PDB file of C-alpha atoms in Angstrom:
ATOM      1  CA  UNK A   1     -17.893  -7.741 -16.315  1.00 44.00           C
ATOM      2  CA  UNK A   2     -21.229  -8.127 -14.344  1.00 42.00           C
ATOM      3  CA  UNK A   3     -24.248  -5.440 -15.389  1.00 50.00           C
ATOM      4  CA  UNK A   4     -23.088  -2.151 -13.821  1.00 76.00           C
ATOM      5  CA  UNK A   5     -25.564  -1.347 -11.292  1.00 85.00           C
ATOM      6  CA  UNK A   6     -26.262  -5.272 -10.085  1.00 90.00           C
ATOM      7  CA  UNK A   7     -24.451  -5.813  -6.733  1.00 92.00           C
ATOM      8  CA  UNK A   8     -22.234  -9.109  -6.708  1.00 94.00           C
ATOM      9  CA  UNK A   9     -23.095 -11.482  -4.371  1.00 95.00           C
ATOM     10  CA  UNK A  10     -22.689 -10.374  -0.850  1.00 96.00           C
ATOM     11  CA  UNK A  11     -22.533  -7.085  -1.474  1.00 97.00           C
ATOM     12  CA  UNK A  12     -24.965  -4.308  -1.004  1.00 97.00           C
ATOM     13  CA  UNK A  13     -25.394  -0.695  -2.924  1.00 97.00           C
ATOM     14  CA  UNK A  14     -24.304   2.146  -1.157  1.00 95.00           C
ATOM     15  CA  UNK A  15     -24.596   6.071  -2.014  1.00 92.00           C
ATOM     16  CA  UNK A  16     -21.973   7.374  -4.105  1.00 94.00           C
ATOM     17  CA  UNK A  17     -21.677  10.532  -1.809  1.00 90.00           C
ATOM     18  CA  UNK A  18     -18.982  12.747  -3.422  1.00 92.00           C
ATOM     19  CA  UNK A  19     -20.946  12.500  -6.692  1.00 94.00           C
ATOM     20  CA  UNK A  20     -23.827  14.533  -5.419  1.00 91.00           C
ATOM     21  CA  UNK A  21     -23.239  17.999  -5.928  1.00 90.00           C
ATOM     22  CA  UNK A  22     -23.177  20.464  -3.240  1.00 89.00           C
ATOM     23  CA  UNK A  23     -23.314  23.893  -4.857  1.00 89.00           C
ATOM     24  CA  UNK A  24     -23.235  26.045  -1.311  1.00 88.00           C
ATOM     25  CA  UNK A  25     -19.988  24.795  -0.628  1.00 86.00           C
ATOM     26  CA  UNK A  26     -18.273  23.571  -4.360  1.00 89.00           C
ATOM     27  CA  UNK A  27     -17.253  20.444  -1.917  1.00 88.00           C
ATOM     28  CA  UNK A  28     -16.562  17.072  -4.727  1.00 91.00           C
ATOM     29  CA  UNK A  29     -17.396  19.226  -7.607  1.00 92.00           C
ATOM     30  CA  UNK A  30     -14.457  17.952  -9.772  1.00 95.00           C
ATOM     31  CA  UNK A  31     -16.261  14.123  -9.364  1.00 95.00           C
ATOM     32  CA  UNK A  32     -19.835  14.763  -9.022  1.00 94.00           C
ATOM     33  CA  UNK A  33     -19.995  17.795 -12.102  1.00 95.00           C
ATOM     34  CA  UNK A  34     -16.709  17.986 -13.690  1.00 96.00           C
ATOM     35  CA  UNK A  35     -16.433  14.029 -14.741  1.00 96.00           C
ATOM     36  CA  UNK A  36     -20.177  13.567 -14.291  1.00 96.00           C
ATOM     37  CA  UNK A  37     -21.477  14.111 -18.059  1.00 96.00           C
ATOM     38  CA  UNK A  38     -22.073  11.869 -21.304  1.00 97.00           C
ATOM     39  CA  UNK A  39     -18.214  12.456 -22.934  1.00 97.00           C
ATOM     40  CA  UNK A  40     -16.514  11.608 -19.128  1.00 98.00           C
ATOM     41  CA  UNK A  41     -18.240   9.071 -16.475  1.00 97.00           C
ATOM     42  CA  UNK A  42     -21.996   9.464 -17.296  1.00 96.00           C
ATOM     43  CA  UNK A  43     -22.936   6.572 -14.242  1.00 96.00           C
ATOM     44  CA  UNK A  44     -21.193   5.049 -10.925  1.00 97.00           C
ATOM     45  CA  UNK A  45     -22.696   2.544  -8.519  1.00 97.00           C
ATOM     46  CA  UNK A  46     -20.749   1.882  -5.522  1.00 97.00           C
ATOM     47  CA  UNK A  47     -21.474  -1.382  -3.108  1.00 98.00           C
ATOM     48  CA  UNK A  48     -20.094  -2.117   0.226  1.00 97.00           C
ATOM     49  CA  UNK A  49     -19.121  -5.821   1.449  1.00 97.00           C
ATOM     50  CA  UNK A  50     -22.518  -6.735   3.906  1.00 97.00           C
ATOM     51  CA  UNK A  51     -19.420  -8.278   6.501  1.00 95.00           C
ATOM     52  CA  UNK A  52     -16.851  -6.065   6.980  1.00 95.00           C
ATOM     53  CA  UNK A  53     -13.359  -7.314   8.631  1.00 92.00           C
ATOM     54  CA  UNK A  54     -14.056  -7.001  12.440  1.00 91.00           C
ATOM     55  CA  UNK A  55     -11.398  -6.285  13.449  1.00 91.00           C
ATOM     56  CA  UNK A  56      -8.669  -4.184  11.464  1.00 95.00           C
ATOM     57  CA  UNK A  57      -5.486  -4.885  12.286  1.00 95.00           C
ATOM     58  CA  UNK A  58      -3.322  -1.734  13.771  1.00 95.00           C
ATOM     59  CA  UNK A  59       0.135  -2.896  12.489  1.00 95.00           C
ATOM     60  CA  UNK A  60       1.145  -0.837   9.176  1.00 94.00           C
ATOM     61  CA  UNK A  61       1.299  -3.158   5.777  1.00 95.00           C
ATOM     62  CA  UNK A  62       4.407  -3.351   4.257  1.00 93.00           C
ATOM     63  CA  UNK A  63       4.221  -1.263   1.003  1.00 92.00           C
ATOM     64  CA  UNK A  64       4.537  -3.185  -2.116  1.00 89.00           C
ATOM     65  CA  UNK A  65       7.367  -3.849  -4.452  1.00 87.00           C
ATOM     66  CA  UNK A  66       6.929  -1.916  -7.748  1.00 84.00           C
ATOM     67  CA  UNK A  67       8.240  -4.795  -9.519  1.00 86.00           C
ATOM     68  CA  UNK A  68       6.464  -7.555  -7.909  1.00 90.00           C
ATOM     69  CA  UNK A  69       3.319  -8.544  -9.419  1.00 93.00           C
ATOM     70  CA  UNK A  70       0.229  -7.908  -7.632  1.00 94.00           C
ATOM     71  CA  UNK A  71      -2.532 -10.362  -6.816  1.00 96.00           C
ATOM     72  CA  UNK A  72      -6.040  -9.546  -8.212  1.00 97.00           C
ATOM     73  CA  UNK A  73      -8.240  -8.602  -5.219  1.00 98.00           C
ATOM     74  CA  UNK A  74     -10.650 -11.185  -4.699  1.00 97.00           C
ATOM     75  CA  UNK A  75     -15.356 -11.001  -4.887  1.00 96.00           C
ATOM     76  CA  UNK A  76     -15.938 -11.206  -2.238  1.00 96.00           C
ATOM     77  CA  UNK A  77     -12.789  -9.860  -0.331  1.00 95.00           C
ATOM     78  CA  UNK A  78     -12.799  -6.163  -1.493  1.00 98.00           C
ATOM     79  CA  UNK A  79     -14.482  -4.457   1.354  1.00 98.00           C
ATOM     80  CA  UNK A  80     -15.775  -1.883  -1.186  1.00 98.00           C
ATOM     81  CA  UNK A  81     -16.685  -2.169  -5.482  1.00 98.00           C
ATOM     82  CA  UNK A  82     -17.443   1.094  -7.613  1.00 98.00           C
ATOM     83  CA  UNK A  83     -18.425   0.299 -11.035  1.00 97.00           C
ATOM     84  CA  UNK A  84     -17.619   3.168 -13.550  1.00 97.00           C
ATOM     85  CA  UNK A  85     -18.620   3.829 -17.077  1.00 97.00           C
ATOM     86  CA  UNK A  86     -16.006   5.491 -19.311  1.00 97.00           C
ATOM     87  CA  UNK A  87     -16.926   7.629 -21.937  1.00 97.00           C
ATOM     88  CA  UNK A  88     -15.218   9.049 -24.589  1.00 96.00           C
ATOM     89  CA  UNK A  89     -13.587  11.422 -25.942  1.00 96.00           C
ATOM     90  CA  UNK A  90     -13.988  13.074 -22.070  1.00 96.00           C
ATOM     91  CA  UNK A  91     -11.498  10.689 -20.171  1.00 97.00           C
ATOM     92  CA  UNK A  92      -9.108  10.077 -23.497  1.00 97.00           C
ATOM     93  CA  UNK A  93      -5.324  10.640 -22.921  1.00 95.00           C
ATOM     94  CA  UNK A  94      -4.166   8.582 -26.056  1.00 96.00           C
ATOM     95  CA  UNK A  95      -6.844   7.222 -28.647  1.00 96.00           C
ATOM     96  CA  UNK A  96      -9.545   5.268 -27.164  1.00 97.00           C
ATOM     97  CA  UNK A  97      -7.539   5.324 -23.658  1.00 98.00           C
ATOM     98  CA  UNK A  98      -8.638   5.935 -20.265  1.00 98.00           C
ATOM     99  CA  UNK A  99      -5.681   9.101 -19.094  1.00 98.00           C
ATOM    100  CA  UNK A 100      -3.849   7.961 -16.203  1.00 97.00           C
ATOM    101  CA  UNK A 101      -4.646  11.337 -13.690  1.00 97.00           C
ATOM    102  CA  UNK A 102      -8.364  10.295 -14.286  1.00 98.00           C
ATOM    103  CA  UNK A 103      -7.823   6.545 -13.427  1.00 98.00           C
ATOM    104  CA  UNK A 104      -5.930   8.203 -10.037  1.00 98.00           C
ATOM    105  CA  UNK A 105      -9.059  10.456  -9.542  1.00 97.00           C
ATOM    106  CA  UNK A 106     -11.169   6.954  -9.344  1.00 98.00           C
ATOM    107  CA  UNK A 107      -9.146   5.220  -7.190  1.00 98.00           C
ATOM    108  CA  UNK A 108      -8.422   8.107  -4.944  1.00 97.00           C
ATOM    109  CA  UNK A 109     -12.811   8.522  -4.929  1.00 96.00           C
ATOM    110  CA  UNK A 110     -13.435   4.477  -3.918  1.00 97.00           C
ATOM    111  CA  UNK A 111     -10.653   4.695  -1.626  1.00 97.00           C
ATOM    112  CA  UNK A 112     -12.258   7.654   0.092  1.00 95.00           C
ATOM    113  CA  UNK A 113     -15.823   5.763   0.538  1.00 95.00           C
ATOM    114  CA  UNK A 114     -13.700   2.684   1.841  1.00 96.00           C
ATOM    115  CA  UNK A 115     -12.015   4.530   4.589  1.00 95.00           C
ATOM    116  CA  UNK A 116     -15.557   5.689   6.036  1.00 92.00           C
ATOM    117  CA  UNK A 117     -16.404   1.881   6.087  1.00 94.00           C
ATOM    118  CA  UNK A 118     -13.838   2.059   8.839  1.00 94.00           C
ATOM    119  CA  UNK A 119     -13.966   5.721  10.346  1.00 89.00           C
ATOM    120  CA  UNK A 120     -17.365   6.691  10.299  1.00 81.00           C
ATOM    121  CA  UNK A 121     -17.184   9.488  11.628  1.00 75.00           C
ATOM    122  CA  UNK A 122     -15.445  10.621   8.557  1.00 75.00           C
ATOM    123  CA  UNK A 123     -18.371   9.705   6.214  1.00 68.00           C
ATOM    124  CA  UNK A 124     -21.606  12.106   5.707  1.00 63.00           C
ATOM    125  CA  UNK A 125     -23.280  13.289   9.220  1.00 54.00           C
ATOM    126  CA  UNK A 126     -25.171  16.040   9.979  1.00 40.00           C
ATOM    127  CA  UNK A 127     -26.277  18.780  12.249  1.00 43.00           C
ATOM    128  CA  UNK A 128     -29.811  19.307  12.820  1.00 41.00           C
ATOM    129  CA  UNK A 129     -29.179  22.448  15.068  1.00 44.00           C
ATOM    130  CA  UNK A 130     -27.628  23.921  12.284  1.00 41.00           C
ATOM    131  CA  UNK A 131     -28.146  26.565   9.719  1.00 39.00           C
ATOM    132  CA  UNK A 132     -27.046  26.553   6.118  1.00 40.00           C
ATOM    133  CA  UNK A 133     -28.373  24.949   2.694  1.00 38.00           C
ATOM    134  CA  UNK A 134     -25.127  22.881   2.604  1.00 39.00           C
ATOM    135  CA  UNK A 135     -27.742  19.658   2.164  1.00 38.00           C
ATOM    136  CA  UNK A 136     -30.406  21.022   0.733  1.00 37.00           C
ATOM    137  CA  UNK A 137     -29.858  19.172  -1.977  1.00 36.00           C
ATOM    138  CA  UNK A 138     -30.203  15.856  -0.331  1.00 40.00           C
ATOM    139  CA  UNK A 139     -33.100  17.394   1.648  1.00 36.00           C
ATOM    140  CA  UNK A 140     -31.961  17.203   5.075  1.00 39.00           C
ATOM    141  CA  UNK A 141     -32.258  19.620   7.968  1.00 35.00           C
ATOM    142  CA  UNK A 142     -29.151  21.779   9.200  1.00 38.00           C
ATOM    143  CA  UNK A 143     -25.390  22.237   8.161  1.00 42.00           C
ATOM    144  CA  UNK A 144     -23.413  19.140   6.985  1.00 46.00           C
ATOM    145  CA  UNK A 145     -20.457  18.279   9.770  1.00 47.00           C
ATOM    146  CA  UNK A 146     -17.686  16.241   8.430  1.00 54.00           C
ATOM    147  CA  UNK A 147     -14.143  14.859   8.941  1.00 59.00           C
ATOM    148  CA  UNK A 148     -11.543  16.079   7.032  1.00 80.00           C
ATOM    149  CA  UNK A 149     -10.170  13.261   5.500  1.00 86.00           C
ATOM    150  CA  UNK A 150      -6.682  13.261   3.282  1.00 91.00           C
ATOM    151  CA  UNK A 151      -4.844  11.479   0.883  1.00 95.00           C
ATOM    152  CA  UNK A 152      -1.239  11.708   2.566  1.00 94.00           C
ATOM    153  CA  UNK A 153       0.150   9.333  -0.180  1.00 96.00           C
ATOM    154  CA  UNK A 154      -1.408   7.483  -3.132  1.00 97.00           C
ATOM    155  CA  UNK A 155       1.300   5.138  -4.924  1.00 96.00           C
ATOM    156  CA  UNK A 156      -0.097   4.221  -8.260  1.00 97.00           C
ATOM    157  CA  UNK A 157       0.950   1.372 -10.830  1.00 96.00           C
ATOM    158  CA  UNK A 158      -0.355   1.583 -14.031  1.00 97.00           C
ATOM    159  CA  UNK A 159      -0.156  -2.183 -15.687  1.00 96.00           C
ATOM    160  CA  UNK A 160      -2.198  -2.314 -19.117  1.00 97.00           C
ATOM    161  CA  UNK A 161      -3.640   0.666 -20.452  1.00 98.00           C
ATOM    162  CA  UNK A 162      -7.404   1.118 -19.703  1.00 98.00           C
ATOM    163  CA  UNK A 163      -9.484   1.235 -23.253  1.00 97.00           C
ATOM    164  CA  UNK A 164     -12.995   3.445 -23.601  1.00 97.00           C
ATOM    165  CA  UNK A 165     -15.284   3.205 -24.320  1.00 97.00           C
ATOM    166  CA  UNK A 166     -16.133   0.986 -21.512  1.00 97.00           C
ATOM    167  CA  UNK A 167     -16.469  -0.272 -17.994  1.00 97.00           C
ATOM    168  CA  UNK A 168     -13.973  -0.494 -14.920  1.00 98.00           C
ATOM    169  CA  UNK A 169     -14.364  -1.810 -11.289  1.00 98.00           C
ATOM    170  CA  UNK A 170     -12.356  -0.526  -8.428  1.00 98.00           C
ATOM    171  CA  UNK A 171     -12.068  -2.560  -6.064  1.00 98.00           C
ATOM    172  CA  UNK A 172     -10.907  -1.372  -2.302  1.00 98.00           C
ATOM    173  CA  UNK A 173      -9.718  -3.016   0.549  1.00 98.00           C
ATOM    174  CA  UNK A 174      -8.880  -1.375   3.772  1.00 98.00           C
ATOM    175  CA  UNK A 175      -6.019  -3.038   5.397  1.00 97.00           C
ATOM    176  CA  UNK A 176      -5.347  -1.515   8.365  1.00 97.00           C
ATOM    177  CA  UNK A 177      -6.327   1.439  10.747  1.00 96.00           C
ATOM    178  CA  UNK A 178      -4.038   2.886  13.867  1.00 95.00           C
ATOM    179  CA  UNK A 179      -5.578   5.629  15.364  1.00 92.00           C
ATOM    180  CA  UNK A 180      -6.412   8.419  12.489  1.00 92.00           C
ATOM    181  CA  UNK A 181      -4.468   6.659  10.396  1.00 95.00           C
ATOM    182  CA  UNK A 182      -6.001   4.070   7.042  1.00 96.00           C
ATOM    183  CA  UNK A 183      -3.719   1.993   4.694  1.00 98.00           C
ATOM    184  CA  UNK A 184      -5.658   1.410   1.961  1.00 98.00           C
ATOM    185  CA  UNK A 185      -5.060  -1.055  -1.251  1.00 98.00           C
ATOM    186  CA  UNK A 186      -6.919  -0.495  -4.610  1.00 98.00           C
ATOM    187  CA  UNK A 187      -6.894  -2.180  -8.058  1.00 98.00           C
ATOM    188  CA  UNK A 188      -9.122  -0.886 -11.255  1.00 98.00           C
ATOM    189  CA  UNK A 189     -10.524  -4.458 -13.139  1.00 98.00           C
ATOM    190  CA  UNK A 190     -11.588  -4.468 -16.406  1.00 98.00           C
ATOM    191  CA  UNK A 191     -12.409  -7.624 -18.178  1.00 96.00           C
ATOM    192  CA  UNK A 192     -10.814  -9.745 -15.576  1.00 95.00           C
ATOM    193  CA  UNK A 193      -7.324  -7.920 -15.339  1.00 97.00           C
ATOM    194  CA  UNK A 194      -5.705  -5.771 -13.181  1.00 98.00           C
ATOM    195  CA  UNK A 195      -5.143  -2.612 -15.043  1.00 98.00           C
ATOM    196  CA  UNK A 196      -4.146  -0.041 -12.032  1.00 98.00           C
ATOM    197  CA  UNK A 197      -2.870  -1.290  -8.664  1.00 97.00           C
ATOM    198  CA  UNK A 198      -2.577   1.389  -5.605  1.00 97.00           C
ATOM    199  CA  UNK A 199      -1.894   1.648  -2.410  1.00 97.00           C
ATOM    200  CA  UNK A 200      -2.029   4.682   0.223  1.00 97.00           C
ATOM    201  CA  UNK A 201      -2.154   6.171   3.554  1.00 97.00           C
ATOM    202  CA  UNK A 202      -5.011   8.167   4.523  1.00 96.00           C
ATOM    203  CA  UNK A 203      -5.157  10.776   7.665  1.00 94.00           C
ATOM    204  CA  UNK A 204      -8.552  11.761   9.648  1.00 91.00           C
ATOM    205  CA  UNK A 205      -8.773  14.786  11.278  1.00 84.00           C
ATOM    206  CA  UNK A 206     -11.203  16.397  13.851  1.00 64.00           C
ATOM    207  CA  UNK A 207     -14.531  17.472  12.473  1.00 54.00           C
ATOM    208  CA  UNK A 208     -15.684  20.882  11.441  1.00 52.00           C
ATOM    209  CA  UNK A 209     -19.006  22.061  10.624  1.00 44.00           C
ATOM    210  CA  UNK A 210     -19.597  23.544   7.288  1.00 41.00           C
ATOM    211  CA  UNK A 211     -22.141  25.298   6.195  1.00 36.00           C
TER     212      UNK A 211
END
């Protein structure tokens, strides 16, 4: 696999926003403080495709087959990469592997940054007019405003077991959007091989200030 932080061609790096903490509100504190440490996932770099699809197409994706087997999301294709670095013994269900609810945690994370790709007005805005010290952390003025953006279902197949130490790349691709509704595809890579393959349905709602 590629050095971890080094964009593949095409692709550009993008803020990793749910692993900056935000201690007024507690907001992403299981990714960016709970699995951010030297025993768990000590660094993440995230890149975004420089052409995204134009045009998504509205018509729902048929869900796949759990028993046929996937194709390997192609670079460049993915509209999103997030490069992780497992530690150990932090992320460990058996010896020296990766636990499954952490490898869901991942993929659920890249999936999120994908869908703003698509729905910006789900990603990180903010109010200048506001009061609060929800980003005073990332040191901008006023109360963060946000969609509230869900995982309605996440459909995970775990193919080889992931080994750490080491590196894994999720790779995202957004296949279509009707409305506030995403269908999203994911796959976690490591050496080569597809050792996770997902697919979900994401939901947008209005936005709501928080401060």
């Amino acid at each position: 696999m590629p050095t971890n932080h080094v964009p593949p061609p095409q692709y550009t790096p993008i803020s990793t926003y749910s692993r900056l903490p935000k201690p007024a509100t507690g907001e992403d504190g299981f990714f960016s403080e709970t699995l951010s440490s030297a025993t768990t996932i000590p660094t993440v770099h995230t890149f975004k495709l420089e052409h995204l699809q134009p045009n998504l197409p509205s018509q729902p994706p048929s869900w796949p087959s759990p028993t046929t087997p996937p194709d390997l999301i192609p670079v460049p294709g993915a509209d999103l990469i997030m490069r992780l670095e497992l530690a150990t013994p932090g992320v460990c269900g058996h010896p020296a592997t990766a636990h499954g609810g952490v490898l869901a945690t991942v993929i659920d994370e890249a999936m999120s940054l994908g869908v703003t790709l698509y729905a910006p007005e789900a990603g990180e805005q903010y109010d200048p007019t506001a009061v609060g010290t929800a980003s005073a952390t990332r040191g901008v003025p006023g109360g963060r405003i946000r969609s509230k953006m869900f995982t309605s279902q996440l459909d995970i197949r775990y193919k080889r077991p992931v080994s750490v130490p080491g590196e894994i790349e999720v790779r995202v691709q957004v296949l279509a959007k009707q409305g506030r509704k995403l269908w999203v595809k994911a796959q976690v890579v490591q050496n080569g091989q597809i050792m996770v393959d997902a697919m979900a349905f994401w939901l947008l709602t209005l936005a709501k200030s928080v401060l």
